[in-house]
PDB file of C-alpha atoms in Angstrom:
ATOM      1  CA  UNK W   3    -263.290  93.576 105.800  1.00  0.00           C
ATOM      2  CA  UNK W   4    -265.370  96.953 105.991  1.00  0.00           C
ATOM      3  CA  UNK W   5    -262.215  98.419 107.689  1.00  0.00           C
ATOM      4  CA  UNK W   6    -264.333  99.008 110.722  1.00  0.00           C
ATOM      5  CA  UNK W   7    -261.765  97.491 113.337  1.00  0.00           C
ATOM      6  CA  UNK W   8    -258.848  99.270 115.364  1.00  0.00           C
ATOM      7  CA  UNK W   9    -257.070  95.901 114.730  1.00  0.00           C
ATOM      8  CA  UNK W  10    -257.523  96.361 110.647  1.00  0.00           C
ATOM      9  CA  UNK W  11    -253.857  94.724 109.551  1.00  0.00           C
ATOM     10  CA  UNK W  12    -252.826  93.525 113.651  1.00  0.00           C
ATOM     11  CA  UNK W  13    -252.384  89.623 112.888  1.00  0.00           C
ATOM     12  CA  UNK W  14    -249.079  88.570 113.501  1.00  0.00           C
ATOM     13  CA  UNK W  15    -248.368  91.810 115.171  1.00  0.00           C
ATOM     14  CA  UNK W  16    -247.788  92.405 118.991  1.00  0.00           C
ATOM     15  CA  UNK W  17    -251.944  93.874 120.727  1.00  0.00           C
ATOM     16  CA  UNK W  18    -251.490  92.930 124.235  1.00  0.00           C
ATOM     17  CA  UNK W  19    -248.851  92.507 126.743  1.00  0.00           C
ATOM     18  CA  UNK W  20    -246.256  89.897 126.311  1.00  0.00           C
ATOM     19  CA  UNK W  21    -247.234  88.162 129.363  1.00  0.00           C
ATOM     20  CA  UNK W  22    -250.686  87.073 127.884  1.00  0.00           C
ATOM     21  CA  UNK W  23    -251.951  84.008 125.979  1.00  0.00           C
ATOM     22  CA  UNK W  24    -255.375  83.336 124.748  1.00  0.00           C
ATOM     23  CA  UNK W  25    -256.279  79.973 123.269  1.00  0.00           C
ATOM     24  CA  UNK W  26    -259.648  78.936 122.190  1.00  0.00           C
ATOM     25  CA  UNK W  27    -260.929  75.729 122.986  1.00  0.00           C
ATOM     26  CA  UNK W  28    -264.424  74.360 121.774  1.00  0.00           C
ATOM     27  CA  UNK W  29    -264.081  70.669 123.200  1.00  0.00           C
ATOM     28  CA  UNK W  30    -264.123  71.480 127.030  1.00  0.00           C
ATOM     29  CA  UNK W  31    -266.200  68.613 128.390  1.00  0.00           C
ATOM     30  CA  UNK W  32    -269.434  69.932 129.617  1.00  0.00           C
ATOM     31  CA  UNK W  33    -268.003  73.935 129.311  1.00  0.00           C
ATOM     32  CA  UNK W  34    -270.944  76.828 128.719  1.00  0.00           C
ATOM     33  CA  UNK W  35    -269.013  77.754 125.177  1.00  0.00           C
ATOM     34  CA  UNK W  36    -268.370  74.261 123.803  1.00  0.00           C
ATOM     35  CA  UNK W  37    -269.962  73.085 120.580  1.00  0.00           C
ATOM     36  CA  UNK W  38    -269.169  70.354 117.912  1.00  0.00           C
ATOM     37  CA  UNK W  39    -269.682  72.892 115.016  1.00  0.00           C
ATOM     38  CA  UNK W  40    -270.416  76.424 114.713  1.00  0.00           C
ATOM     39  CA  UNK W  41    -273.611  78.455 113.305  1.00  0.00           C
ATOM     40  CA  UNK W  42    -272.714  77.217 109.932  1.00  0.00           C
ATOM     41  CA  UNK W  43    -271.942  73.865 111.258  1.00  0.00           C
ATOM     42  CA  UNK W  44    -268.674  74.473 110.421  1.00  0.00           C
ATOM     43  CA  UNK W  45    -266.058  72.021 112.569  1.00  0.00           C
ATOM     44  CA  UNK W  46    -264.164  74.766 114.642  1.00  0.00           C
ATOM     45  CA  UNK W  47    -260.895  74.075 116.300  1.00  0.00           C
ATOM     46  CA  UNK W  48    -258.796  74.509 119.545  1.00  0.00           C
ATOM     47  CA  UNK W  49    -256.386  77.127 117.898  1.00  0.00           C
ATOM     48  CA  UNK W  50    -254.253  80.065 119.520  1.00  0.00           C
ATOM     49  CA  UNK W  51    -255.942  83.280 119.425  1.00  0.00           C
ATOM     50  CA  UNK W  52    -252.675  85.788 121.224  1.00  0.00           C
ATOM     51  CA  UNK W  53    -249.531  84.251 121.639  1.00  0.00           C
ATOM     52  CA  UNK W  54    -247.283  86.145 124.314  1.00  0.00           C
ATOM     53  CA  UNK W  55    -248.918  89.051 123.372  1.00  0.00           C
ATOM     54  CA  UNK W  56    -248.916  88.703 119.297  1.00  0.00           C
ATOM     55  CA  UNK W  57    -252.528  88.448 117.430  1.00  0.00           C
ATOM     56  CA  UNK W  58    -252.200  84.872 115.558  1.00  0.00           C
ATOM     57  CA  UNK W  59    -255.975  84.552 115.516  1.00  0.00           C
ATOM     58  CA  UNK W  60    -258.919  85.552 113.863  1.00  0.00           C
ATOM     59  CA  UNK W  61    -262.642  85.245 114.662  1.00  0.00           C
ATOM     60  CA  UNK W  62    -264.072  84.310 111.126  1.00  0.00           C
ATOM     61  CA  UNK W  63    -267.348  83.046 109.514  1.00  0.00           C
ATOM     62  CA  UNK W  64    -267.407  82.048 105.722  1.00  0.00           C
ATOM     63  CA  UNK W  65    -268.368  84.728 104.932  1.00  0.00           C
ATOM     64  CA  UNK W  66    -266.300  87.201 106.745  1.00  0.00           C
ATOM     65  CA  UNK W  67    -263.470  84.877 105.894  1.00  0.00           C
ATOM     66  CA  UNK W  68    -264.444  84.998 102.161  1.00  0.00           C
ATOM     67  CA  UNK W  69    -263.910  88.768 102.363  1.00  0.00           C
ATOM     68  CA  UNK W  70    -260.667  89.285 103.439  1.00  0.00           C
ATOM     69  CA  UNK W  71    -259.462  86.179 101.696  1.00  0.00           C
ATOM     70  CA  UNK W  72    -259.029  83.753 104.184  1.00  0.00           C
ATOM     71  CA  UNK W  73    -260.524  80.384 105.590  1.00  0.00           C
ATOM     72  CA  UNK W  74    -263.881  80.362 107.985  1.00  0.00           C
ATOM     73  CA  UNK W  75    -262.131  79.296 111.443  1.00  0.00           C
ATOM     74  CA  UNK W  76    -265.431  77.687 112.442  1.00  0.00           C
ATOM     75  CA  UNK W  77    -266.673  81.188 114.462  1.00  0.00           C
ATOM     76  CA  UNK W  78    -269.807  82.277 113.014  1.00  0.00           C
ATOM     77  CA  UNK W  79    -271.986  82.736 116.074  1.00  0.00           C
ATOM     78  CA  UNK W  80    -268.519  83.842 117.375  1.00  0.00           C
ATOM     79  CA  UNK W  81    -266.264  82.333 119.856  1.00  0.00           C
ATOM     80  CA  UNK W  82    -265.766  79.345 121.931  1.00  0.00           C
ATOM     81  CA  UNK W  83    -263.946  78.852 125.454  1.00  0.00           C
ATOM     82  CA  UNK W  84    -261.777  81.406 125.540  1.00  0.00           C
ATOM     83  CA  UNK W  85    -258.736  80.845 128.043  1.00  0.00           C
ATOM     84  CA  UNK W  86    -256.639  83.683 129.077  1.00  0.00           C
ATOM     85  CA  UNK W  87    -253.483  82.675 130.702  1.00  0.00           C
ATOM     86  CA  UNK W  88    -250.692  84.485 131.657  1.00  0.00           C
ATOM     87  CA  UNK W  89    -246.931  84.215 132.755  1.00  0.00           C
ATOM     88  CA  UNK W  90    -245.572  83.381 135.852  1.00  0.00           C
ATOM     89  CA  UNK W  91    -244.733  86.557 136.840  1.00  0.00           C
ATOM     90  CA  UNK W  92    -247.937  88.132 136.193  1.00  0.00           C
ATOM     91  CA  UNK W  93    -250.324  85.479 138.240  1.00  0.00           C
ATOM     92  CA  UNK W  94    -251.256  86.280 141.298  1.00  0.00           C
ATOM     93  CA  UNK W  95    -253.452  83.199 142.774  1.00  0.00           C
ATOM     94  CA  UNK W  96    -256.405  85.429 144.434  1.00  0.00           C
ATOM     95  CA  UNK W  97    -257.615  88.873 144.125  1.00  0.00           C
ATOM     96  CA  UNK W  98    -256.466  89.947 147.286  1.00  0.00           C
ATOM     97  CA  UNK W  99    -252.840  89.259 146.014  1.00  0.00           C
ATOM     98  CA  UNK W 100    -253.563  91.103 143.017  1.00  0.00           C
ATOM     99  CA  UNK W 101    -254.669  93.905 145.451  1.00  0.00           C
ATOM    100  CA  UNK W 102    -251.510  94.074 147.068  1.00  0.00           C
ATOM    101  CA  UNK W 103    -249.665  93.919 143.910  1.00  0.00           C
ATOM    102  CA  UNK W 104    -251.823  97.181 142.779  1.00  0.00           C
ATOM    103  CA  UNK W 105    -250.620  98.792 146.171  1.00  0.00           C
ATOM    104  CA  UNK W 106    -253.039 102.139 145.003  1.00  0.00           C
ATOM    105  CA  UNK W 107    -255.719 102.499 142.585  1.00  0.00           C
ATOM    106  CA  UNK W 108    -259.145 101.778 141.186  1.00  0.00           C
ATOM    107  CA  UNK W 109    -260.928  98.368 141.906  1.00  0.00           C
ATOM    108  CA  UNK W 110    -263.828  98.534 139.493  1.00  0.00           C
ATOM    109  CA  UNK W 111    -266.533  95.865 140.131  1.00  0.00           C
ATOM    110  CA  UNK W 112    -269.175  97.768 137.664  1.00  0.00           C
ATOM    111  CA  UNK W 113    -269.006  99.204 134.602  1.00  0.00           C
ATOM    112  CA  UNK W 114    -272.220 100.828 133.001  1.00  0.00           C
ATOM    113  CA  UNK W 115    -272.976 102.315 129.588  1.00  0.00           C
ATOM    114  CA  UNK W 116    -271.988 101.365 126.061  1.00  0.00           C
ATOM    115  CA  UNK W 117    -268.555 103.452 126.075  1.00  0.00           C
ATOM    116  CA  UNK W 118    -266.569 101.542 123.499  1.00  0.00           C
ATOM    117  CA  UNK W 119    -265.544 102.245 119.640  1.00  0.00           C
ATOM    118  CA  UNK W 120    -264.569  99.572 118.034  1.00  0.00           C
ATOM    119  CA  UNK W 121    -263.037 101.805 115.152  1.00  0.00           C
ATOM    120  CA  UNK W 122    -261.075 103.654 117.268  1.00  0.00           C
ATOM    121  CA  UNK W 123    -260.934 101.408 120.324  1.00  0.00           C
ATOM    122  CA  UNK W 124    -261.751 104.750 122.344  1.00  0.00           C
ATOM    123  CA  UNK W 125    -262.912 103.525 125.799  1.00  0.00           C
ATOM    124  CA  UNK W 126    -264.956 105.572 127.924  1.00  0.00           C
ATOM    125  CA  UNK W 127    -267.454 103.914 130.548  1.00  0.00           C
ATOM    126  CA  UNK W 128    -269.499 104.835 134.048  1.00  0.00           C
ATOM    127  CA  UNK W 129    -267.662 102.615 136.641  1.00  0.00           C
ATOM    128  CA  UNK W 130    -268.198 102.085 140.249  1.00  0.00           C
ATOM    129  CA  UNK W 131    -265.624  99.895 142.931  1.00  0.00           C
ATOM    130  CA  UNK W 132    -263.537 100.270 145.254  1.00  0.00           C
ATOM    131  CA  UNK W 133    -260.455 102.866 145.811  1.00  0.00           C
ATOM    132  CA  UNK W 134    -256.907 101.117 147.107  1.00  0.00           C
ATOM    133  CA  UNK W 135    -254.509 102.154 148.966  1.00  0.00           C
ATOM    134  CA  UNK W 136    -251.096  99.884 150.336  1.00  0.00           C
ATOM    135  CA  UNK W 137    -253.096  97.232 148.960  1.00  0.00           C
ATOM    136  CA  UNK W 138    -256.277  97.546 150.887  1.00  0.00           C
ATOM    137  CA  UNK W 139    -259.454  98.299 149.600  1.00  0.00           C
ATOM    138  CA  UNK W 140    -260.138 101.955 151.991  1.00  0.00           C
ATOM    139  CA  UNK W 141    -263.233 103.195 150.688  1.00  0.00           C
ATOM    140  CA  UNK W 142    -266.209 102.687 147.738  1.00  0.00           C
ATOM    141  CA  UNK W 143    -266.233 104.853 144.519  1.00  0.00           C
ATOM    142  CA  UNK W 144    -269.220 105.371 142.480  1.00  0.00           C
ATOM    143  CA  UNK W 145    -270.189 108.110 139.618  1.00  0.00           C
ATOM    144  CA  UNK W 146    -267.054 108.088 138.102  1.00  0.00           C
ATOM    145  CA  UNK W 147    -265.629 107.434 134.200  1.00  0.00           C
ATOM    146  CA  UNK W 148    -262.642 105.355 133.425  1.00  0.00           C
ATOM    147  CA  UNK W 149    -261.204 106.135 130.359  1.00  0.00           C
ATOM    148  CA  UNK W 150    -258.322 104.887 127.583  1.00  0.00           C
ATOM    149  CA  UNK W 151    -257.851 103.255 124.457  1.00  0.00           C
ATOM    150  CA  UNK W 152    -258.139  99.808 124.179  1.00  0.00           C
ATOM    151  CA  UNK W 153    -254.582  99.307 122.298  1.00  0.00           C
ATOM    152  CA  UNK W 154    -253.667 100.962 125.339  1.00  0.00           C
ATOM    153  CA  UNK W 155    -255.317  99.132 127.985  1.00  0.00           C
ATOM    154  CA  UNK W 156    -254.103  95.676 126.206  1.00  0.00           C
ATOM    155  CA  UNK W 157    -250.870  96.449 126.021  1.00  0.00           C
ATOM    156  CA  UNK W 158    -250.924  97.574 129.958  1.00  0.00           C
ATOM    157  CA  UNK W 159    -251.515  94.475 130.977  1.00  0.00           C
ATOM    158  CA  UNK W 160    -249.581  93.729 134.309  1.00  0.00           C
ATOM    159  CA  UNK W 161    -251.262  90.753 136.285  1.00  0.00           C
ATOM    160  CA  UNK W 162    -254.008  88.451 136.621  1.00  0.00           C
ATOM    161  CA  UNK W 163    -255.788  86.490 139.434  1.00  0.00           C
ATOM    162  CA  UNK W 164    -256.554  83.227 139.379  1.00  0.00           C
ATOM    163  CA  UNK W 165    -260.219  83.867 140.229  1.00  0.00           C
ATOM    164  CA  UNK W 166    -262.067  82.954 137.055  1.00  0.00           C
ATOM    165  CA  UNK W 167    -265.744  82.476 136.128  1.00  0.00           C
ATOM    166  CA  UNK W 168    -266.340  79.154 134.956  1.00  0.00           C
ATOM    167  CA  UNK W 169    -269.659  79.650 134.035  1.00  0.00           C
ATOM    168  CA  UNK W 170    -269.049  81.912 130.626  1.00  0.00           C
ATOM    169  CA  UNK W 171    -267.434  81.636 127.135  1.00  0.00           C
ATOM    170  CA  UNK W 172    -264.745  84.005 128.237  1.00  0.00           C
ATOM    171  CA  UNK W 173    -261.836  82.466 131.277  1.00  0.00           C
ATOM    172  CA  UNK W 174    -260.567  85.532 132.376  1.00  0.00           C
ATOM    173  CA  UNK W 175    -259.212  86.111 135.980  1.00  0.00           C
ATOM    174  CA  UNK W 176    -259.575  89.822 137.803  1.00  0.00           C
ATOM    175  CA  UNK W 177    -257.068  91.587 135.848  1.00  0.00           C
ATOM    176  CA  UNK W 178    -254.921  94.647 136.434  1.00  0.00           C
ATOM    177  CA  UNK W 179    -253.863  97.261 133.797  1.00  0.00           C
ATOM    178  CA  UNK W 180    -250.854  99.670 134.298  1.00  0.00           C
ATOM    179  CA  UNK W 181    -253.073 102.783 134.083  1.00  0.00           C
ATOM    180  CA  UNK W 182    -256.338 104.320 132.465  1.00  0.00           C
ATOM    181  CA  UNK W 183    -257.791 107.441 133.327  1.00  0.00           C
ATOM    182  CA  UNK W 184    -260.073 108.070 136.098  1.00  0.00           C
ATOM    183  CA  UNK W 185    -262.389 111.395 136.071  1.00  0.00           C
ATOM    184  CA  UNK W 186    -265.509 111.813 138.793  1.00  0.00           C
ATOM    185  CA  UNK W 187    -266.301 113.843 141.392  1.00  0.00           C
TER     186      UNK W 187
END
């Protein structure tokens, strides 16, 4: 509503790969992000956030809903167990997999610095991992930027792992994006 947002006027439009889906789900027995009601005590709702790759979803309050003319969806405080899932074709069941998949590249396992715009969706962040090469990690990497945009980086998506945290709001498996750039000495 303050047109602050990359993704002003993206619902119902394609933001990430086709081979993602993210649904929301606040009932998960027992999960770190469920919750009966939101900040507002507002009833949220399992709902479909990306749907093969198309935005269907919004993360609203009342009031932020009340702004751009919509209904709450039971976010203020923001989101609840958020499941990313992807097609067959781009699951891999471990990292390793996913490694091999890669063949070469970048295995970040640290990112420091607050590098994003979320007007822009500019990315720019200190990283440090692990460099590939025929799918096996040779060597660490440290001191170096990664770099993109985020429409980018979301519509590169390629694969995912089946490696997920199950101890945050956010189900995501170690994921691999077609390219960013990578600048360090």
């Amino acid at each position: 509503y303050r047109d602050m947002s990359f993704l002003k006027n993206a619902l119902d439009t394609k933001v990430f790969s086709d081979k993602l889906t993210i649904v929301e789900n606040p009932f998960v027995p027992g999960a770190y992000g469920s919750a009966p009601f939101d900040d507002e005590g507002v009833l949220p709702s399992e709902r479909l956030i990306v749907d093969q790759g198309i935005l269907r979803g919004l993360f609203l309050s009342t009031y932020t809903g009340r702004k751009l003319s919509m209904e709450t969806t039971g976010n203020a405080g923001g989101p609840f167990n958020l499941f990313f899932r992807n097609r067959d074709e781009a699951s891999e069941p471990t990292l390793v997999s996913l490694l091999h998949r890669m063949d070469r590249g970048l295995l970040i396992t640290e990112t420091m610095g607050q590098g994003i715009n979320l007007t822009t969706g500019d990315y720019s962040q200190g990283a440090s991992g692990f460099w590939v090469e025929n799918g096996e990690i040779c060597y660490p990497v440290e001191n170096i930027t990664v770099a993109g945009n985020l429409r980018d980086m979301f519509l590169g998506f390629d694969a995912m792992a089946e490696d997920y945290d199950l101890n945050g709001v956010v189900r995501c498996g170690s994921t691999l994006l077609a390219e960013m750039t990578v600048a360090g000495s």
